[in-house]
XYZ file of C-alpha atoms in Angstrom:
481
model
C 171.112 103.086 91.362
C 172.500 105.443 93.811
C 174.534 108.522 93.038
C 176.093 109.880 96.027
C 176.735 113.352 95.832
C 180.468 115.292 96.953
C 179.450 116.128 100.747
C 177.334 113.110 102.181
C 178.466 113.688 105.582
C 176.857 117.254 105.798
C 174.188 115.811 104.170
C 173.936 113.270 106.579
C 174.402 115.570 109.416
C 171.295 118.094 108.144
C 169.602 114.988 107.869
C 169.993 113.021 111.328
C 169.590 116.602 113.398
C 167.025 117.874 112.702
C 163.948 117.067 113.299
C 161.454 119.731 113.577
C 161.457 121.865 111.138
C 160.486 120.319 107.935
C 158.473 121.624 105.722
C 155.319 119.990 103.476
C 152.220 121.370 103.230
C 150.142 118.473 101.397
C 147.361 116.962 104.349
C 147.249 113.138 103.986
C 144.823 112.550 106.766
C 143.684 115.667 108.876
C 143.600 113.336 112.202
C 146.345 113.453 114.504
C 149.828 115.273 115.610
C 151.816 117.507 113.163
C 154.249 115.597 112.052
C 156.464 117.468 109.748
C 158.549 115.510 107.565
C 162.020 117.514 105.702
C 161.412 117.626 102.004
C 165.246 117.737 102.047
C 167.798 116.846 99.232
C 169.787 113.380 98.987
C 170.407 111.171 101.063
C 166.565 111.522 101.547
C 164.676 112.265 98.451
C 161.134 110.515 98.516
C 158.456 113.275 99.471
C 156.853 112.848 102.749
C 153.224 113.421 103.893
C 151.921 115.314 106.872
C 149.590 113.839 109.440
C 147.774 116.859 110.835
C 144.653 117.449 113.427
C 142.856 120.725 112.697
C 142.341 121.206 116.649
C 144.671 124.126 117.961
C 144.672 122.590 120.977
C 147.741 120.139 119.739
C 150.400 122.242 118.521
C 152.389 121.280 121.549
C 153.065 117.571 119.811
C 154.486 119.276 116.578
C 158.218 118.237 117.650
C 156.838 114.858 118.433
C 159.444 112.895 115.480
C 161.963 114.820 117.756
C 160.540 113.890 121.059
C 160.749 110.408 120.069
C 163.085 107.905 121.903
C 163.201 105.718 119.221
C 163.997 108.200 116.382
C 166.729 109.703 118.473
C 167.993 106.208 119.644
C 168.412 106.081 115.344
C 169.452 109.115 114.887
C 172.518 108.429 117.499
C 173.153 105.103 116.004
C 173.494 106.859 112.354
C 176.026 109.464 113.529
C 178.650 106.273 113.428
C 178.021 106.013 109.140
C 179.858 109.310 108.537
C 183.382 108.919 110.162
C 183.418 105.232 108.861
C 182.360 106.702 105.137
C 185.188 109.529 105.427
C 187.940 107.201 106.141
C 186.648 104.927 103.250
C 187.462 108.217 100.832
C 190.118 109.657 102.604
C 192.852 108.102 100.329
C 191.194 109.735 97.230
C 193.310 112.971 96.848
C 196.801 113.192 98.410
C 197.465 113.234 101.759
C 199.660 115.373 103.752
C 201.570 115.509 107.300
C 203.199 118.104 108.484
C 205.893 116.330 110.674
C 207.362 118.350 114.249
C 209.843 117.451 117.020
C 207.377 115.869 119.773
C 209.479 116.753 122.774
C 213.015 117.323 123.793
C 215.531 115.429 121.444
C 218.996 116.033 120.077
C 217.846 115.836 116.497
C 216.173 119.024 114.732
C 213.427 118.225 112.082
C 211.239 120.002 110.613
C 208.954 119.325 107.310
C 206.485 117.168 105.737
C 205.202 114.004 103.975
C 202.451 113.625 101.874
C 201.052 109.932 99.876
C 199.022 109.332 97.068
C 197.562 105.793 96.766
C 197.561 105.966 92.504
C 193.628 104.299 91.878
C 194.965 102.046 88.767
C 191.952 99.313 89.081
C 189.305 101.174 90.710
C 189.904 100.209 94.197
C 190.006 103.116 96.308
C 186.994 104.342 93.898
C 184.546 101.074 94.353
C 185.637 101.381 98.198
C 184.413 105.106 98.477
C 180.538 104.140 96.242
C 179.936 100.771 98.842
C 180.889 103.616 101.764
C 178.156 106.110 100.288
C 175.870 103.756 99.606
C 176.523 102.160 103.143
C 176.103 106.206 104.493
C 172.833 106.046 102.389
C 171.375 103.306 103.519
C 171.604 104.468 107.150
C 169.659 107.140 106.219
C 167.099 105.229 104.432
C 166.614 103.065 107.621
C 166.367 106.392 109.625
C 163.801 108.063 107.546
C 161.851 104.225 108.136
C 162.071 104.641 111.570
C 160.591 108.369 110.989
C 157.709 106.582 109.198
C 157.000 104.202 111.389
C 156.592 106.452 114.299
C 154.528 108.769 112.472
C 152.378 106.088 111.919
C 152.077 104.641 115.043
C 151.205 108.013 116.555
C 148.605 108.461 114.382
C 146.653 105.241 114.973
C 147.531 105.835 118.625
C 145.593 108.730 117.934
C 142.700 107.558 115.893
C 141.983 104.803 118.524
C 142.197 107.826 121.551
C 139.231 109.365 119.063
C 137.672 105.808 119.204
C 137.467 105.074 122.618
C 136.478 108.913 123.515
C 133.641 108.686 121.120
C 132.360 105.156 122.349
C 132.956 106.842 125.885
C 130.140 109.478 124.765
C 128.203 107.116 123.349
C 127.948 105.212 126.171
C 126.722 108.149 128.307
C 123.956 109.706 125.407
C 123.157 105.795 125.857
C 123.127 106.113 129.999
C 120.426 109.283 129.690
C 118.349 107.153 127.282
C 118.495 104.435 130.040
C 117.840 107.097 132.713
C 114.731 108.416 130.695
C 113.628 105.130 130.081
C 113.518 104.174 133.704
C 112.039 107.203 134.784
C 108.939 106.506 132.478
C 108.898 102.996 133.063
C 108.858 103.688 137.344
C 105.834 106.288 136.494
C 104.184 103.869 134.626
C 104.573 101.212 136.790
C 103.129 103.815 139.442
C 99.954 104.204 138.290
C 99.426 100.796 137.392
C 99.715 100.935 133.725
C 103.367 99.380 133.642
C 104.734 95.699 135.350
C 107.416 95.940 137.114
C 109.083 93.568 134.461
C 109.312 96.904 132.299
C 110.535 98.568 135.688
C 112.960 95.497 135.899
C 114.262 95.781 132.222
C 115.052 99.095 132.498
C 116.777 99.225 135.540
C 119.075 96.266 133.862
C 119.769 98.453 130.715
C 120.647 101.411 132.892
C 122.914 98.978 134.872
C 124.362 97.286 131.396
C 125.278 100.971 130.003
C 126.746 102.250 133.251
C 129.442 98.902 133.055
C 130.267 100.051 129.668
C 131.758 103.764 130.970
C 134.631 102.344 132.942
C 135.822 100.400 130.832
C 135.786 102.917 128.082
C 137.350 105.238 130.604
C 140.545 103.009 131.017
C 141.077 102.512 127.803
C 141.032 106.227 126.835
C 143.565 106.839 129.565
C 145.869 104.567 128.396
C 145.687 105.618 125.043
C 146.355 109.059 126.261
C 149.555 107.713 127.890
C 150.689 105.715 125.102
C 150.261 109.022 122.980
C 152.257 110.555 125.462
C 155.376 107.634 125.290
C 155.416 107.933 121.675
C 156.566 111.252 121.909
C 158.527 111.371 124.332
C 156.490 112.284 127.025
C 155.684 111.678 130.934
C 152.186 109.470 131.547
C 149.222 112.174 131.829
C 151.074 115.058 130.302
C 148.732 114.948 126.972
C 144.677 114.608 129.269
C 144.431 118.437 129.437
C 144.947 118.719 125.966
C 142.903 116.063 124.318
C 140.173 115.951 126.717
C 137.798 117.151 124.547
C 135.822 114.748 122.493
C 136.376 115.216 118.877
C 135.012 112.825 115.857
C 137.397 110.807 113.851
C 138.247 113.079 110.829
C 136.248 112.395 107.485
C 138.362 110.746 105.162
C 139.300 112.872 101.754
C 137.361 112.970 98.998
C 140.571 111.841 96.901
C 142.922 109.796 97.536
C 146.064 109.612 94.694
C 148.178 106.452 95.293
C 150.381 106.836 92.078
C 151.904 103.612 90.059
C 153.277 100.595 91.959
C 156.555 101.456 90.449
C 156.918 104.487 92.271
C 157.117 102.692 95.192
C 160.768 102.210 94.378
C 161.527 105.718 94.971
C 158.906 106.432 97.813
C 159.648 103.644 100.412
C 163.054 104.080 102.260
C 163.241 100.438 102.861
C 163.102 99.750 99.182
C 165.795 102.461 99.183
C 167.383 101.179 101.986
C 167.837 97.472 100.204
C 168.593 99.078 97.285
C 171.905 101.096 98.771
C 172.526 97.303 100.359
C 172.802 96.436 97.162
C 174.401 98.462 95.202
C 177.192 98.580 98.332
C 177.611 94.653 98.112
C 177.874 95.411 94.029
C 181.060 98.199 94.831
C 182.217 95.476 97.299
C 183.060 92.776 94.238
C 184.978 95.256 92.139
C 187.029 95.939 95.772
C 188.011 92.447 96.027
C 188.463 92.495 92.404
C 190.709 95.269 92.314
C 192.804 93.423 95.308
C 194.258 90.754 93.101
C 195.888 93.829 90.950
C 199.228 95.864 91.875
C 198.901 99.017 93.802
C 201.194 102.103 93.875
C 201.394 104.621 96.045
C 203.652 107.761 95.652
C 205.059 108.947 98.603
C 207.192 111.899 99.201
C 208.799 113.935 101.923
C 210.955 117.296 102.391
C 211.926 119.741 104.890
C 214.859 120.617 107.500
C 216.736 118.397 110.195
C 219.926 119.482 112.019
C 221.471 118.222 115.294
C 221.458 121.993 116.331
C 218.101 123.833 116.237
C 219.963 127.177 115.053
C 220.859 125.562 112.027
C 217.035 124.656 111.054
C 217.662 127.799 109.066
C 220.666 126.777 107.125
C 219.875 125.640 102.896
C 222.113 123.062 103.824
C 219.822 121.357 106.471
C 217.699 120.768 103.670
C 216.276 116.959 102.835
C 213.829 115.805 100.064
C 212.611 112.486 98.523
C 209.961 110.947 96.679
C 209.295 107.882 94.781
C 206.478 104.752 94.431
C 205.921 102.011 96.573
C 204.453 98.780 95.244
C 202.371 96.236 96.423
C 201.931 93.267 94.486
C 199.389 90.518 96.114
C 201.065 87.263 96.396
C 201.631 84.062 98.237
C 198.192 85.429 100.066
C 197.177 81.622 100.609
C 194.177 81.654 99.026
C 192.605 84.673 100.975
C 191.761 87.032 97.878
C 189.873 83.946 96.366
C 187.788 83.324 99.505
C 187.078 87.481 100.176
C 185.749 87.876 96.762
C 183.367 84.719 96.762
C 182.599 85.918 99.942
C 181.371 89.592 98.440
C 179.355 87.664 95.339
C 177.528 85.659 97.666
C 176.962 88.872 99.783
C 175.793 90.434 96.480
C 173.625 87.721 95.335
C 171.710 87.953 99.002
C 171.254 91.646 98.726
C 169.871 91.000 95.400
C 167.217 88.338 96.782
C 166.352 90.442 99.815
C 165.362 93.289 97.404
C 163.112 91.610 95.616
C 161.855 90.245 98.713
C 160.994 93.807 99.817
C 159.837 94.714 96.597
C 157.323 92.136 96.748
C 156.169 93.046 100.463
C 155.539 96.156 99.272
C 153.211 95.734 96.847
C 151.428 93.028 98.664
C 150.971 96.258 101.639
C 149.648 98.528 99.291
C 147.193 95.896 97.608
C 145.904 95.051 100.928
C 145.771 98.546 102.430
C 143.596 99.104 99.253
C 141.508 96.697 99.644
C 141.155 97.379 103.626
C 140.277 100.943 102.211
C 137.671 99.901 99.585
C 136.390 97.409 102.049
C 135.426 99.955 104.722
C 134.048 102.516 102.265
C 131.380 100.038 101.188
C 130.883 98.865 104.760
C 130.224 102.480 105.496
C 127.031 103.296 103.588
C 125.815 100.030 104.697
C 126.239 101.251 108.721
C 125.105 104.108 108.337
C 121.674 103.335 106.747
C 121.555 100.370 109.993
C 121.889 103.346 112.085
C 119.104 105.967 110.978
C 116.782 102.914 110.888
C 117.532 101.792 114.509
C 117.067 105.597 115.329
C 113.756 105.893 113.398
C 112.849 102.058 115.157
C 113.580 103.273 118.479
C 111.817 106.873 118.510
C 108.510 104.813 117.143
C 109.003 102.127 120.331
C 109.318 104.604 122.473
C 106.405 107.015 120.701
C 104.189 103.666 120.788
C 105.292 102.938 124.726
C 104.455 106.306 126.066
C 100.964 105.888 124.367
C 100.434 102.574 125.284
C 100.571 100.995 122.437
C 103.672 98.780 122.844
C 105.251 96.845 125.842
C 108.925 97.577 126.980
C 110.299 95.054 125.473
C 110.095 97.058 121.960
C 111.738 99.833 123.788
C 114.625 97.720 124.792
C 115.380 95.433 121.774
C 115.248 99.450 120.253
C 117.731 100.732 122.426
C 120.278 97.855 122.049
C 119.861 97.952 118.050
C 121.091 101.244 118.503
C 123.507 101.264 121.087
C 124.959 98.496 118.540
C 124.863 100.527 115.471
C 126.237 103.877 116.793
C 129.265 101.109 118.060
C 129.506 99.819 114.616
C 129.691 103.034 112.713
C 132.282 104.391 115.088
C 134.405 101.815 114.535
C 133.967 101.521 110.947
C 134.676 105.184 111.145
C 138.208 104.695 112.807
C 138.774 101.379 110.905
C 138.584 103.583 107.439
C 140.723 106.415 109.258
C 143.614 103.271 110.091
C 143.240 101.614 106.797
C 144.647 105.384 105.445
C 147.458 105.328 107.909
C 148.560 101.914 107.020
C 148.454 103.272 103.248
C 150.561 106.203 104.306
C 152.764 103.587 105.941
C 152.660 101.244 102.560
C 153.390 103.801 100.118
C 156.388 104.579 102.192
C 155.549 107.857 103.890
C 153.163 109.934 101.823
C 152.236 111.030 97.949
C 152.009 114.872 96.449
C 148.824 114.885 94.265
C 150.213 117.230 91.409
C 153.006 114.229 90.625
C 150.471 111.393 90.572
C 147.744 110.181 87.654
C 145.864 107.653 89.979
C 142.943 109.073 92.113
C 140.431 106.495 94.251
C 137.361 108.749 95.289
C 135.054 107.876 97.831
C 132.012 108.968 95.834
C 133.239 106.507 92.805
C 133.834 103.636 95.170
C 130.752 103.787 96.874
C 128.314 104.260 93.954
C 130.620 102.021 90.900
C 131.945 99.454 93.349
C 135.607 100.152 92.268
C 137.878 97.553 93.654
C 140.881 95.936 93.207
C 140.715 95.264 89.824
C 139.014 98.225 88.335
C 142.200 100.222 90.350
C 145.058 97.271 88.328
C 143.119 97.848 85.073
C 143.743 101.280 86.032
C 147.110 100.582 87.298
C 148.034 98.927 83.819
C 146.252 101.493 81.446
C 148.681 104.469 82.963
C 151.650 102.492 83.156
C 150.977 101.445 79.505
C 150.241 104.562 78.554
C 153.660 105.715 80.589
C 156.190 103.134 78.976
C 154.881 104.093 74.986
């Protein structure tokens, strides 16, 4: 369980202000914005991962988690856990008042008080753990929100990539068409061509030219969508990312660590978790309510009717003793608040096993997305060098006379079809990382973790889902001996 340290509310203030400038230095996926995540002590203590594109050109998005609207919507919203937390604790130690004449009065007084609420049954010390643990749950939901935007700009991103890359595709596809015309127009010319072949040409041309508007839309409002996510005006990013760049290759190895780390990696596991423990500190509060409570007060200084003789030891005053509260005759209310809390408790308990459980079921499927794509890969791109090697023969064959146009064409749309595939395989594999990012709640160091996936393995063993739980249980076995 939790275990708050003695200054949460600086901790929660380094925490909640700033934004950019963390520091990691492990890539996850080189693809998209730098988005450095704090490697920062408690409340936040699950390492991070850092979503980075190797093009210069983007160093102007590496505030983006601060240019967010959403993370500083959060951030503002967390600012209300401290004050509430600091009042929770406030009656640990003994407090003091110094006391003053507050305008003109014919009564002198000058002095203090001070009270000390005397923790017999725990209460004051179960109220200041659910306040921490409410304070630390905040955070936890803060550094989801980080996540989640992190995320998000990154398949943003990737799908920018996407659509840029089927934009060039589309117009390597248009010169193809162009050529294609051109020879089919001259053959047509003299007389060895129909003007079927003229015909079917022309329609490819026309069929490849539809495609680049469309492609063009989309990229823009990707760009702008890039742009909102961090905070941004529509259009500011085109300049920048105007160049066509290739989805990043995946890495070679990808460490994903025991399922029971996830407990300490994903901030809404941690978030639940405070929830829970809070609701716990909660029962012993209304526990602690049916007991007695003392408090010691005490009070001394000077009063006089003339202010002159504020000075005199005679003007002196001074008193202390207890003050008890016993809880009766409250009608049944104590009963009800602390069923109340146990039923509170018993939800927080079922809502973090709940999580638990979605967790796991998002890494397991992120895997298998993963896995999935990887064997789907080798598969595309083979499709793709044929339809290459298919279409240079039609077209070798055409310009000879040895094949109609119709080769040419069924050529040209096997590729068109396969370069289409491959890309979005491509991006597909890039997401699939993201949304394991995202699963394993934000990122993984390699030199902590005993579980590496590696392309090469997966694509010539077949590893899947089981060979990675046999894995799983083999380390975690080995772990727990």
């Amino acid at each position: 369980m939790l275990q708050p340290t003695s200054d949460d509310k600086a901790i929660w203030r380094a925490t909640v202000t700033s934004f950019s400038g963390w520091s990691h230095s492990f890539t996850l996926l080189r693809i998209a914005l730098a988005l450095i995540w704090e490697s920062g002590e408690r409340p936040a203590p699950f390492s991070g991962a850092v979503v980075v594109d190797t093009a210069p050109a983007h160093k102007e998005v590496d505030g983006a988690a601060a240019g967010s609207p959403e993370c500083a919507v959060h951030s503002l919203e967390g600012e209300e856990a401290p004050p509430w937390e600091g009042g929770s604790s406030a009656s640990v130690p003994p407090s003091k008042a110094q006391v003053a004449p507050e305008g003109p009065n014919d009564f002198w007084q000058l002095g203090f008080q001070a009270n000390w609420d005397i923790d017999l049954w725990g209460r004051v010390r179960r109220a200041r753990e659910a306040a921490a643990a409410n304070l630390q749950a905040s955070v936890y939901d803060h550094q989801a929100v980080r996540i989640a935007v992190a995320a998000e700009v990154a398949r943003v991103y990737l799908q920018l990539r996407e659509a840029q890359a089927q934009l060039d595709i589309a117009e390597q596809n248009k010169k193809i068409a162009e050529r294609a015309l051109e020879i089919a127009g001259t053959r047509e010319r003299n007389g060895v061509g129909t003007m079927f072949d003229t015909s079917s040409a022309r329609a490819q041309l026309a069929t490849v030219k539809a495609l680049i508007p469309e492609q063009m839309q989309r990229r823009n409002a990707l760009m702008n969508g890039l742009a909102l996510l961090i905070g941004q005006p529509p259009r500011t990013l085109d300049k920048r990312l105007q160049d066509v760049l290739p989805v990043p290759p995946l890495p070679a190895r990808i460490s994903v660590g025991l399922p029971s780390a996830l407990a300490r990696n994903r901030p809404d596991i941690l978030r639940v978790e405070a929830r829970l423990h809070a609701a716990t500190a909660s029962i012993g509060l209304a526990k602690a309510d049916f007991y007695p409570r003392i408090d010691l007060r005490g009070r001394g200084g000077f009063e006089a009717f003339e202010s002159g003789d504020l000075s005199s030891w005679a003007s002196r005053f001074f008193s202390i003793g207890p003050t008890v509260y016993l809880p009766i005759f409250q009608g049944g209310r104590l009963e009800q608040r602390l069923a109340l809390t146990e039923a509170q408790q018993k939800t927080a308990a079922l809502e973090y096993r709940s999580t638990v459980l979605q967790a796991w079921h998002e890494v397991d499927n992120a895997l298998d997305a993963l896995t999935g794509q990887h064997h789907q890969y080798a598969a595309l791109l083979e499709a793709y060098e044929q339809n290459r090697t298919a279409l240079h023969a039609a077209q070798s064959s055409y310009r000879h006379g040895a094949a109609d146009y119709l080769s040419v064409l069924t050529a040209q749309r096997s590729v068109l079809s396969s370069q289409t595939q491959l890309n979005r395989n491509t991006t597909a594999a890039a997401l699939s990382l993201v949304n394991l990012y995202k699963a394993l709640g934000g990122g993984w160091e390699p030199d902590d973790l005993n579980l590496f996936i590696t392309s090469d393995a997966m694509a010539s063993t077949g590893l899947d889902r089981d060979t990675i739980s046999a894995r799983t249980h083999k380390k975690m076995t080995e772990t727990t001996r």
